[in-house]
Coordinates of C-alpha atoms in Angstrom, one line a residue:
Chain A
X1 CA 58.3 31.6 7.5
X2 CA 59.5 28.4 5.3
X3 CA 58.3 26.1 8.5
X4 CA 54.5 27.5 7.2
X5 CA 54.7 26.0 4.2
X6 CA 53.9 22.4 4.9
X7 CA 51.4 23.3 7.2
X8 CA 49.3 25.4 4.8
X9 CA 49.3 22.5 2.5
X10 CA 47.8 20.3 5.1
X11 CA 45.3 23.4 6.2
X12 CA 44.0 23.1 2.4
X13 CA 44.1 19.6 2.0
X14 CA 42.0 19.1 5.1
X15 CA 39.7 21.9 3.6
X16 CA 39.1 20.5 0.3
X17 CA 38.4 17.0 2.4
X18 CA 35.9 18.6 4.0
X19 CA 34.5 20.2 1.4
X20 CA 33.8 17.4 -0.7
X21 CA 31.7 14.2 0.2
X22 CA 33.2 11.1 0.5
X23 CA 33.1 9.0 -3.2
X24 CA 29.7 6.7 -2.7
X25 CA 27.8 5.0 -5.3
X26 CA 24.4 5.4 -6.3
X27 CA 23.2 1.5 -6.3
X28 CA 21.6 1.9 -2.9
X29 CA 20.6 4.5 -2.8
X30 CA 16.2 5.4 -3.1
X31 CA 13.8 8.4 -2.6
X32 CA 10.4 8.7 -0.7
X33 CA 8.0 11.3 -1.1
X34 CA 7.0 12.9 1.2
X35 CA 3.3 13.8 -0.2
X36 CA 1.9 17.0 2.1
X37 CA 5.2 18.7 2.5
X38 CA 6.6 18.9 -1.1
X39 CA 9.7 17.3 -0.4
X40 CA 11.0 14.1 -1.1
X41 CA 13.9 12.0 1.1
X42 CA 17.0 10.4 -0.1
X43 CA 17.5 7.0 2.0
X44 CA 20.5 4.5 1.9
X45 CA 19.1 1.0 2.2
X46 CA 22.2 -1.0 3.2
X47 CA 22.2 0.8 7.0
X48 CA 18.7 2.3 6.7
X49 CA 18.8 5.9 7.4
X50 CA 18.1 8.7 5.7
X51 CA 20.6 11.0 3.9
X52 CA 18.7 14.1 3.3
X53 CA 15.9 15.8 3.0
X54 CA 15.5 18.0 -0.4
X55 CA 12.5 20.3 -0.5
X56 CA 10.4 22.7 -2.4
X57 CA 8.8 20.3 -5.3
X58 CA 5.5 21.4 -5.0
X59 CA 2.5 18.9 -4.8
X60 CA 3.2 15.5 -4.1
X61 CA 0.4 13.9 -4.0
X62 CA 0.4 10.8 -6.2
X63 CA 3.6 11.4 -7.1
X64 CA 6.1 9.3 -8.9
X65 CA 9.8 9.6 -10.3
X66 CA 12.2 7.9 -12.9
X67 CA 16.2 7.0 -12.5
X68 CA 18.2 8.2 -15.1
X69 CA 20.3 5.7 -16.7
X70 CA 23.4 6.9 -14.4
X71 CA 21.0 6.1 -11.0
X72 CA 22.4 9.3 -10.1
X73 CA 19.7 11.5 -10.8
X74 CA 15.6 11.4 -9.8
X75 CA 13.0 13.0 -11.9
X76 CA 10.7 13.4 -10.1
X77 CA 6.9 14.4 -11.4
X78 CA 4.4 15.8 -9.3
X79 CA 0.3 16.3 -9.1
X80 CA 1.1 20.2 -10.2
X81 CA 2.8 19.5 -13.4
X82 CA 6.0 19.8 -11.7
X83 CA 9.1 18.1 -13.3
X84 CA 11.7 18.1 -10.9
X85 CA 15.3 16.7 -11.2
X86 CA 16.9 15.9 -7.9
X87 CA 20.9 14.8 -7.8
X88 CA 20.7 11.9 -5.6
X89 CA 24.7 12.6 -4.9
X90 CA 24.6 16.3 -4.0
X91 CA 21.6 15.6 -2.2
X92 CA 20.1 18.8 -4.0
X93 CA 17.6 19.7 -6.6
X94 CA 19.5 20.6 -9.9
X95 CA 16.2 21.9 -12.4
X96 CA 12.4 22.1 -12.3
X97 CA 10.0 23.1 -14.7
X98 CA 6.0 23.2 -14.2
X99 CA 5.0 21.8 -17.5
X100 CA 1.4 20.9 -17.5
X101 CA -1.3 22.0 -14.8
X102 CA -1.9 18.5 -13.5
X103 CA 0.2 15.3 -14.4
X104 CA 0.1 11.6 -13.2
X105 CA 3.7 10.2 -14.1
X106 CA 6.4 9.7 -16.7
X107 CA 9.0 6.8 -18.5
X108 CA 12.4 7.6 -19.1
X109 CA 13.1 6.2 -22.7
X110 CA 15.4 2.9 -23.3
X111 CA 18.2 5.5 -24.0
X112 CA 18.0 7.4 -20.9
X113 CA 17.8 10.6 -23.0
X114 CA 13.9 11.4 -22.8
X115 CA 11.6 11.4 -20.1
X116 CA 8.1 12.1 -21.5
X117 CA 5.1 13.5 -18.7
X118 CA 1.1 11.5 -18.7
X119 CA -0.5 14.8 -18.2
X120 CA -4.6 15.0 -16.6
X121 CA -5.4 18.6 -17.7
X122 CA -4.2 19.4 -20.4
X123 CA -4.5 15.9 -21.2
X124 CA -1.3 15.1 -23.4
X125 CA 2.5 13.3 -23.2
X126 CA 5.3 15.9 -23.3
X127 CA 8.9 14.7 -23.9
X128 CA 11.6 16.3 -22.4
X129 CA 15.7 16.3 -22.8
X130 CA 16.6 14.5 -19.8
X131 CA 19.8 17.2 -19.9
X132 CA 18.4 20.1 -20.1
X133 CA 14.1 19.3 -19.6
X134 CA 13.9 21.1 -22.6
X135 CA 10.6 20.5 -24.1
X136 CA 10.9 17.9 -27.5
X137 CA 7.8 17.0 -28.0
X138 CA 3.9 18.2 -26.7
X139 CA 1.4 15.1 -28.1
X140 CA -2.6 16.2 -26.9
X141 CA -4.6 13.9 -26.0
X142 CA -7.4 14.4 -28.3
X143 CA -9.4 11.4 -30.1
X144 CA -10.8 11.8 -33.4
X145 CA -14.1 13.6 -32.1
X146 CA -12.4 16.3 -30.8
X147 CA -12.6 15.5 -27.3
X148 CA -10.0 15.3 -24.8
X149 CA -9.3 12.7 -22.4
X150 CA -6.7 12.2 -19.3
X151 CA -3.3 10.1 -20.1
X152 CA -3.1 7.6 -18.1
X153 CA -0.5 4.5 -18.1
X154 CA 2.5 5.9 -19.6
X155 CA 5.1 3.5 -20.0
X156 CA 8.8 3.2 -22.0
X157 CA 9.1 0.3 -24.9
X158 CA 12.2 -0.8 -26.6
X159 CA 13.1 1.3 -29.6
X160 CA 13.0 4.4 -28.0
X161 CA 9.2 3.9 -27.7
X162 CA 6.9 5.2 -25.3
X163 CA 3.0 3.7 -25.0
X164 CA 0.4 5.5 -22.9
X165 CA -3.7 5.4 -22.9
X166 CA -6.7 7.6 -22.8
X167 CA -8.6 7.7 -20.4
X168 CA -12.2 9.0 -21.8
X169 CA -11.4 7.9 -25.1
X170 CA -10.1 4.2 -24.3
X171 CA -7.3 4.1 -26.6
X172 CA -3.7 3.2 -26.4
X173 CA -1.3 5.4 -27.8
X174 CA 2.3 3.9 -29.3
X175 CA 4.7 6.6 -30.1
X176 CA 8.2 6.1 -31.6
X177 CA 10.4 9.0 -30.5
X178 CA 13.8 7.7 -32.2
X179 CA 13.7 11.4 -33.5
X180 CA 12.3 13.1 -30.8
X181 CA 10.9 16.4 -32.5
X182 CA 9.1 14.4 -35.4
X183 CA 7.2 11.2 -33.4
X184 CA 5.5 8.5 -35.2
X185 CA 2.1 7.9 -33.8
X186 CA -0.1 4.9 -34.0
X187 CA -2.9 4.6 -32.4
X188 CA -5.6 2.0 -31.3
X189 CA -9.2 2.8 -31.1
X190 CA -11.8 0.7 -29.0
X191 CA -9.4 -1.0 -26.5
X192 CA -12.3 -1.3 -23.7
X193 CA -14.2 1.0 -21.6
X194 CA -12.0 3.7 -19.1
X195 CA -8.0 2.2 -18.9
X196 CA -6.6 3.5 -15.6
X197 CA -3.9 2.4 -15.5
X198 CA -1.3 -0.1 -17.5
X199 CA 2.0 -1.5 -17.1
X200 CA 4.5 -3.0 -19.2
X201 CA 5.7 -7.3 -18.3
X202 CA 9.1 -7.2 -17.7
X203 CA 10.9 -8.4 -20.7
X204 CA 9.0 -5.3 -22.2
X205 CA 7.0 -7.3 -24.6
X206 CA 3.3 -6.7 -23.3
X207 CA 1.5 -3.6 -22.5
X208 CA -1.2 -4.2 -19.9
X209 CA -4.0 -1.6 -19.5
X210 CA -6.6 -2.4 -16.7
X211 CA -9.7 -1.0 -17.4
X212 CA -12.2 0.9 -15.1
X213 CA -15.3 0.6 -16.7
X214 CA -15.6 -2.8 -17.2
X215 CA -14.5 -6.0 -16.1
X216 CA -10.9 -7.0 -18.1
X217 CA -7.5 -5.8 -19.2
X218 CA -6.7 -4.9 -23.2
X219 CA -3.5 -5.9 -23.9
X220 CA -0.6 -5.2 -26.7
X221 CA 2.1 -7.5 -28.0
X222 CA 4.4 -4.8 -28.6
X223 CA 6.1 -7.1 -30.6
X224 CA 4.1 -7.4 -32.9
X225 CA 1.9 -4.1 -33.3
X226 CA -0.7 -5.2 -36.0
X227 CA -2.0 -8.3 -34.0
X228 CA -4.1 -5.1 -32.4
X229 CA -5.4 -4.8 -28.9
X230 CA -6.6 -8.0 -27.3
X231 CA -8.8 -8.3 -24.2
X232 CA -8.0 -10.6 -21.4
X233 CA -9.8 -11.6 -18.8
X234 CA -12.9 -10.4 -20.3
X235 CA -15.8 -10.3 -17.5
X236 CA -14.0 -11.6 -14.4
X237 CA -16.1 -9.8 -12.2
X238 CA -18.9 -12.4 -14.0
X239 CA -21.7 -9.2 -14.2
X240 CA -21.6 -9.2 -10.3
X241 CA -21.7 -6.2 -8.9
X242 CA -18.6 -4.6 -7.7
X243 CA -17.9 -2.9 -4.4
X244 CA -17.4 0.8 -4.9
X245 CA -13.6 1.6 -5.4
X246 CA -12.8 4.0 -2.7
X247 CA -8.6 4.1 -4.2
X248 CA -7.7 3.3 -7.8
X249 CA -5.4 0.3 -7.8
X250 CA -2.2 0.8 -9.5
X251 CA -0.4 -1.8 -12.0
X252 CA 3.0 -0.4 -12.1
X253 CA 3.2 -2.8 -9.2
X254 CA 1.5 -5.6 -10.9
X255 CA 3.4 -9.1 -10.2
X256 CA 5.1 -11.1 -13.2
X257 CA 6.3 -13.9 -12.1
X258 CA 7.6 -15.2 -15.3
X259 CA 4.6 -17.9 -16.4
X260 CA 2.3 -16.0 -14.2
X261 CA 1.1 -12.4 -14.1
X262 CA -1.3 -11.3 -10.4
X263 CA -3.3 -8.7 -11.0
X264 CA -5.7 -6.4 -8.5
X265 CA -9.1 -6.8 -9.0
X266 CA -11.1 -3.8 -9.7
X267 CA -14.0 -3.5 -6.6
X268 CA -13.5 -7.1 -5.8
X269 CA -11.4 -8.4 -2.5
X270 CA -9.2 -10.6 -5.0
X271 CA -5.9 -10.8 -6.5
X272 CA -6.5 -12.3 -9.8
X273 CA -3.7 -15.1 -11.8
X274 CA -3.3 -14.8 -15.4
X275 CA -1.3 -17.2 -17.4
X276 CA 1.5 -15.8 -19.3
X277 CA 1.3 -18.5 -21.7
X278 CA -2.7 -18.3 -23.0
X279 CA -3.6 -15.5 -21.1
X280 CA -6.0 -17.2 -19.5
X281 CA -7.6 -16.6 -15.9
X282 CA -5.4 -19.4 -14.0
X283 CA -7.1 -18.6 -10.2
X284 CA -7.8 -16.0 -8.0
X285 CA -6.8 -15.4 -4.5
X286 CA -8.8 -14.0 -1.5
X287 CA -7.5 -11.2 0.0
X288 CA -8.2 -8.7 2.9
X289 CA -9.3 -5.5 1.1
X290 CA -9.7 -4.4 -2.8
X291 CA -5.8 -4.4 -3.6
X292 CA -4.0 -1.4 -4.5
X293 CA 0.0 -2.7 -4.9
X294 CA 0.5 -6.1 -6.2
X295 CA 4.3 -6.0 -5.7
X296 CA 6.6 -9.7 -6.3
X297 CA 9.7 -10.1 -4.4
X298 CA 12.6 -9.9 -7.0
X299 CA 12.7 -13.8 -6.8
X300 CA 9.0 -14.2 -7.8
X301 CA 8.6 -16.2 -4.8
X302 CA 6.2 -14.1 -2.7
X303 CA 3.6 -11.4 -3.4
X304 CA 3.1 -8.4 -0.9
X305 CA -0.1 -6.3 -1.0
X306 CA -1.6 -3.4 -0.1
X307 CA -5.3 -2.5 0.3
X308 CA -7.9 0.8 -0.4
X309 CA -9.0 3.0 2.6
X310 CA -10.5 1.5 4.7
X311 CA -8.3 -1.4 4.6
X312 CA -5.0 0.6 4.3
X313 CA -3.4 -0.6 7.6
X314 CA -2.6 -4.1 6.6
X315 CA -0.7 -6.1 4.3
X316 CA -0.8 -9.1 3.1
X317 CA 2.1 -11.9 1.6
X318 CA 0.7 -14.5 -0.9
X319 CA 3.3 -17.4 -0.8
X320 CA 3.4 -17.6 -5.0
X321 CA 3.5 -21.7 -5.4
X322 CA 1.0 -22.5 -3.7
X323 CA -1.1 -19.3 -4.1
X324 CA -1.9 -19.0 -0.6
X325 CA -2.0 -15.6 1.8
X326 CA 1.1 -16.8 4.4
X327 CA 1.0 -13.2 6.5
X328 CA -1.4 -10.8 7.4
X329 CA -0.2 -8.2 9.6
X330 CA -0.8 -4.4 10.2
X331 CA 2.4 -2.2 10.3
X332 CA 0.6 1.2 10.7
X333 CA -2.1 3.3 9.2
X334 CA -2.7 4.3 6.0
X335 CA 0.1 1.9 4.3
X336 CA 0.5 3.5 0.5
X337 CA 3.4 1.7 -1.0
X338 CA 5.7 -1.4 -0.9
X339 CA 9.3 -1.7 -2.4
X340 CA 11.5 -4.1 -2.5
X341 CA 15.7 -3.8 -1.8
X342 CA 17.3 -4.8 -5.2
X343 CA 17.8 -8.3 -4.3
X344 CA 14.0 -8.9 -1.6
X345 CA 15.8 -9.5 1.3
X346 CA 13.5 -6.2 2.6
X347 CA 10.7 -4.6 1.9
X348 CA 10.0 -1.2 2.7
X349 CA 6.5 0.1 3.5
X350 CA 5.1 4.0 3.7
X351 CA 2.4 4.5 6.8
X352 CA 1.2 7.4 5.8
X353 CA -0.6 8.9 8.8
X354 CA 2.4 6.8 11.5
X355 CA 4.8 9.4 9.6
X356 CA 7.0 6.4 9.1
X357 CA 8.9 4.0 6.7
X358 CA 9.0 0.7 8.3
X359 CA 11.8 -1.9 7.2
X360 CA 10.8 -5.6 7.1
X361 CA 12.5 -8.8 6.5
X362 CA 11.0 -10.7 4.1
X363 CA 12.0 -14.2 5.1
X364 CA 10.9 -13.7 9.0
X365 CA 8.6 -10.8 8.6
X366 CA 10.1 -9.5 11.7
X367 CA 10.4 -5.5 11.6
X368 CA 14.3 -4.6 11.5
X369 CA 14.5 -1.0 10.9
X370 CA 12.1 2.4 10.9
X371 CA 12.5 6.3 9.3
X372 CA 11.0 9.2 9.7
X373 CA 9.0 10.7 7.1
X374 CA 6.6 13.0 6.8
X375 CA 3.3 11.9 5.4
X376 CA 5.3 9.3 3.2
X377 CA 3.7 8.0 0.1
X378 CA 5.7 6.1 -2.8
X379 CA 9.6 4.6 -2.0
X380 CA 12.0 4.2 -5.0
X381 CA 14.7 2.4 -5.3
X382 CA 17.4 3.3 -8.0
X383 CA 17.7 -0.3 -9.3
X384 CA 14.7 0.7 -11.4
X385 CA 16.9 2.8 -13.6
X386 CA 17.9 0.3 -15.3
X387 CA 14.3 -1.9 -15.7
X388 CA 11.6 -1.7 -18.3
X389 CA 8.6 0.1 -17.2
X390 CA 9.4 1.7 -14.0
Chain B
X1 CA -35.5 27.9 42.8
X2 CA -38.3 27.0 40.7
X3 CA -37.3 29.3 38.3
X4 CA -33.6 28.1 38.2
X5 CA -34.6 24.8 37.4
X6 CA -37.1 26.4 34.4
X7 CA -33.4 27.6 32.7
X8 CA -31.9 24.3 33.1
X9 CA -34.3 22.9 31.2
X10 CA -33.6 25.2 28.2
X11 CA -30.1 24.9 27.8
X12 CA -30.7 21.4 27.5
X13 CA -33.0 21.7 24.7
X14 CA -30.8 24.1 23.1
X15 CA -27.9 22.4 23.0
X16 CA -28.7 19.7 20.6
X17 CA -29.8 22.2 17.9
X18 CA -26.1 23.8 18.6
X19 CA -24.6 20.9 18.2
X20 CA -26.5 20.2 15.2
X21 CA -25.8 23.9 13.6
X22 CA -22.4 23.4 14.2
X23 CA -21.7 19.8 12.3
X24 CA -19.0 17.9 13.7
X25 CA -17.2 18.1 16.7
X26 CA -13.6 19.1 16.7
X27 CA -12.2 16.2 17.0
X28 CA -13.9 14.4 14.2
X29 CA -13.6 17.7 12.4
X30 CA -9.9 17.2 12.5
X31 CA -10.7 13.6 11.2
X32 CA -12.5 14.5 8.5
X33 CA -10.2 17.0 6.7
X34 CA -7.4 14.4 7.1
X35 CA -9.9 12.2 5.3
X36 CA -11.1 14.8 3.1
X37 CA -7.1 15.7 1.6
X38 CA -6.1 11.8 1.6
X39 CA -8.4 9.9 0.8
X40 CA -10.7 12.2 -1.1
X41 CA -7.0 13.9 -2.6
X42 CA -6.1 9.9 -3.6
X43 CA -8.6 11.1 -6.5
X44 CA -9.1 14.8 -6.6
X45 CA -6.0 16.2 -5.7
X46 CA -4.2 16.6 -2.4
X47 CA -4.9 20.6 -2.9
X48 CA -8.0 19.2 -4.1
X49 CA -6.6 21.2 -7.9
X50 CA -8.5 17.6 -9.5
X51 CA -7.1 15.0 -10.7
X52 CA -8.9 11.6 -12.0
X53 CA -11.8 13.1 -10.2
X54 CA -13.1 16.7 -11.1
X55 CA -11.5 19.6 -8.9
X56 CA -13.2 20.3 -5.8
X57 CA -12.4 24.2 -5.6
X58 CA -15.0 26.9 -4.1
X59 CA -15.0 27.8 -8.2
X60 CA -15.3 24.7 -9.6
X61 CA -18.5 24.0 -7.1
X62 CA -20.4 27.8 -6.6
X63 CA -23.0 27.7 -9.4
X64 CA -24.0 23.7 -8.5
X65 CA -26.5 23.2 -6.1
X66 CA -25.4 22.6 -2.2
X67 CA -28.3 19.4 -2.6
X68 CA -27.1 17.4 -5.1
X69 CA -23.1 17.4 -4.1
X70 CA -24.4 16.5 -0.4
X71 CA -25.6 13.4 -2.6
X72 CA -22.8 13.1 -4.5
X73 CA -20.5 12.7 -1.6
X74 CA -23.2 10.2 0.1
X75 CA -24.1 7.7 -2.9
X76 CA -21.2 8.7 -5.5
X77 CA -22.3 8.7 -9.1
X78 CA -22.9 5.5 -10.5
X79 CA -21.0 5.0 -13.9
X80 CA -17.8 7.1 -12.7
X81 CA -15.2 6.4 -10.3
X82 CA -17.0 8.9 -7.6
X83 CA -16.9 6.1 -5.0
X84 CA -20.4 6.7 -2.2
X85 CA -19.3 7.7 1.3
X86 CA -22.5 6.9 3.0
X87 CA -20.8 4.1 5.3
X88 CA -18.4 6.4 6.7
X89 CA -20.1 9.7 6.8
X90 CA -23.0 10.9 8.6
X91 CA -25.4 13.6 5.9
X92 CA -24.2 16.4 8.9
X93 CA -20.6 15.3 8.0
X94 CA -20.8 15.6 4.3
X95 CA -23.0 18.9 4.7
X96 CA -20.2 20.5 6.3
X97 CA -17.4 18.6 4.0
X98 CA -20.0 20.8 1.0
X99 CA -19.8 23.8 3.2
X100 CA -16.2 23.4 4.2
X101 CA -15.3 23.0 0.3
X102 CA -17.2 26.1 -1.0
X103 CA -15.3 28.4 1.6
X104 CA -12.3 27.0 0.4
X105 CA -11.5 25.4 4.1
X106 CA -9.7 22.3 3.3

């Protein structure tokens, strides 16, 4: 009987190995949706494969998530109003809540303890607990007329800040959430005709909304909120007409390169350089298609883009010194996304309708790795936890 | 014999006006509804539910007339985002996308 003993204490050992993953960080680690099926994947860039496959999220389409400031959770917020956190570790989905009946994206605030929702219909922000997703906050998106309007560009500022536009209305919208039940709107009227979408530069200082409607961008110095909302780039299109925009480009992606911002052109084949500094047009660069993603390398040293249907099987690199397209090559149809490893040595691309991820590296271009996904849209890497505006 | 070749003759003429009746052929059938939930679903939805665009349900679409959202699909709306599909549709191809979307088929 005694002889027993040791060997049940190994028996449970083993069984407690076993039922336990292996320790693993998180800094690695990313997500892919997988748009049609409701699901997303969580993927380990460092040997490219995919860990697992977490399901039942609802409608994907045009999806987008946050990190929480751990990088061990995604929230991730679908076309249905779904908010859905998914533990990135235990490769499982841990809440979800349908909050709104049609939503675009979120921010996660500068203290990783609210994640506020852009909402279509109802149009509005909601701000959640990042905990719990216990609703803070509901914000509607109604101007002073009465009328609604879609949120659009929904961003997170320093100072527990969140800044989002109108879409109907053309407004941009600053809340202060630093008490999250009581938030401190201001709001500012006239920005320009239809912002679609808006983006944040990466020291957080300037909001960025590209406008639909007409040719420019309306910007905010979020450092300094009564300077107002000033336009830039005001008629680059030069009252030409523009091509019809068969996809909406997106600026989350938009390039800073420090002095330098690129920026898609709305119904034109361009990319389009500002200068930081005056905020002037400083060039513009031919490109293949209307661009969708303007995505920079994490050096700044090359741009990658992606095009609209029908010029969503190819993607370009603009070499950013000399401002000149270096690649051009097709890696598969209907290419929706481009992200970068946390230090550029790849980028990884969704083909859609291929039902792949395809792995390139970016100093060769040569393709060193491919997933499986199905009908793959955005890819997310977790070192965005811990940047402004993403 | 002669009148054997008299019935050949009509199912040739017929099957055009089939053909027609019927709108796409399966294969580009199958092409179109992947275009129809992408790349229409970019802007309306994937479930076609709406999005920046306006939702695209057999509801949302009865009481407007079959006409004008044949045209819609062709030359888009100028002043909104509706984008026109003319250079990759045929009229027979959005005609059935119309009919396709008020049955609720996609």
């Amino acid at each position: 009987m005694r002889g027993w003993v040791p060997f049940l204490a190994f028996l449970l050992l083993v069984l407690q190995g076993c039922a336990q993953a292996p320790l693993r960080g998180t800094g690695d680690l990313g997500v892919v949706i997988e748009r049609a099926a409701g699901s997303v994947e969580i993927v380990e860039t460092s040997g490219r494969t995919v860990l697992a496959r977490v399901t039942g999220l609802g409608d994907l389409s045009h999806a987008s998530l946050n990190f929480s400031r751990d990088a061990r959770y995604a929230y991730v917020f679908g076309r249905d109003g779904g908010l859905t956190q998914v533990d990135l570790l235990q490769q499982k989905l841990v809440r979800r809540t349908l909050q709104a009946g049609n939503s675009i994206g979120g921010a996660i605030s500068q203290d990783g303890r609210l994640l506020a929702v852009a909402n279509y219909a109802p149009g509005g922000v909601k701000v959640f607990d990042a905990a719990t997703l216990e609703l803070l906050a509901d914000i509607p998106a109604v101007d002073d007329a009465g009328k609604p309007s879609k949120v659009i560009g929904l961003v997170d500022a320093a100072g527990n800040r969140f800044v989002w536009s109108l879409f109907e209305a053309g407004e941009i919208w600053v809340g202060d959430f630093r008490d999250p039940r009581r938030p401190q709107l201001r709001k500012f009227r006239n920005v320009g005709k239809e912002p679609y979408d808006a983006m944040v530069t990466a020291d957080g200082r300037h909001y960025l909304a590209g406008l639909f409607g007409e040719d420019g961008l309306a910007m905010l110095d979020l450092w300094n909120l009564d300077a107002g909302v000033t336009r830039v780039l005001d008629g680059y299109g030069r009252g030409e007409e523009k091509l019809p925009v068969y996809k909406m480009p997106h600026l989350e992606g938009w390039a800073a390169t420090g002095t330098e911002l690129l920026v898609p052109a709305v119904g034109r084949h361009e990319v389009l350089v500002v200068d930081q500094g005056n905020w002037k047009e400083a060039g513009r660069i031919a490109v293949h298609g209307q661009p969708v993603f303007v995505v920079a390398r994490p050096d700044n040293r090359q741009v990658w883009v992606n095009f609209a249907f029908p010029h969503n099987d190819t993607v370009q690199v603009i070499d950013v010194p000399s401002r000149r397209v270096v690649h051009t090559f097709k890696p598969g149809r209907g290419v929706l996304h481009i992200e970068f490893t946390p230090r550029g040595e790849h980028a990884w691309l969704s083909a859609r309708d291929d039902n792949k991820v395809l792995v390139y590296d970016s100093e060769t271009f040569a393709l060193v790795g491919e997933l499986p996904a199905d009908s793959p849209s955005g890819i997310f890497f977790t070192h965005r936890a811990h940047r402004t505006g993403l | 014999m002669k009148r054997c070749r008299h019935s050949w003759f009509a199912i040739v003429l017929v099957i055009p006006c089939v053909a027609l009746a019927a709108g796409p052929d399966t294969a580009r059938q199958g092409e179109i509804t992947h275009l129809v939930r992408q790349d229409c679903g970019s802007c309306h939805g994937l479930t076609l539910a709406g999005g920046l665009g306006l939702p695209l349900h057999p509801e949302a679409l009865r009481d407007k007339p079959k006409e004008s959202l044949v045209a819609t699909i062709l030359f888009g709306r100028p002043g909104t985002a509706m984008p026109p599909w003319a250079p990759f549709l045929s009229e027979t191809e959005a005609e059935w996308i119309v009919d396709m979307l008020l049955q609720g088929k996609f």
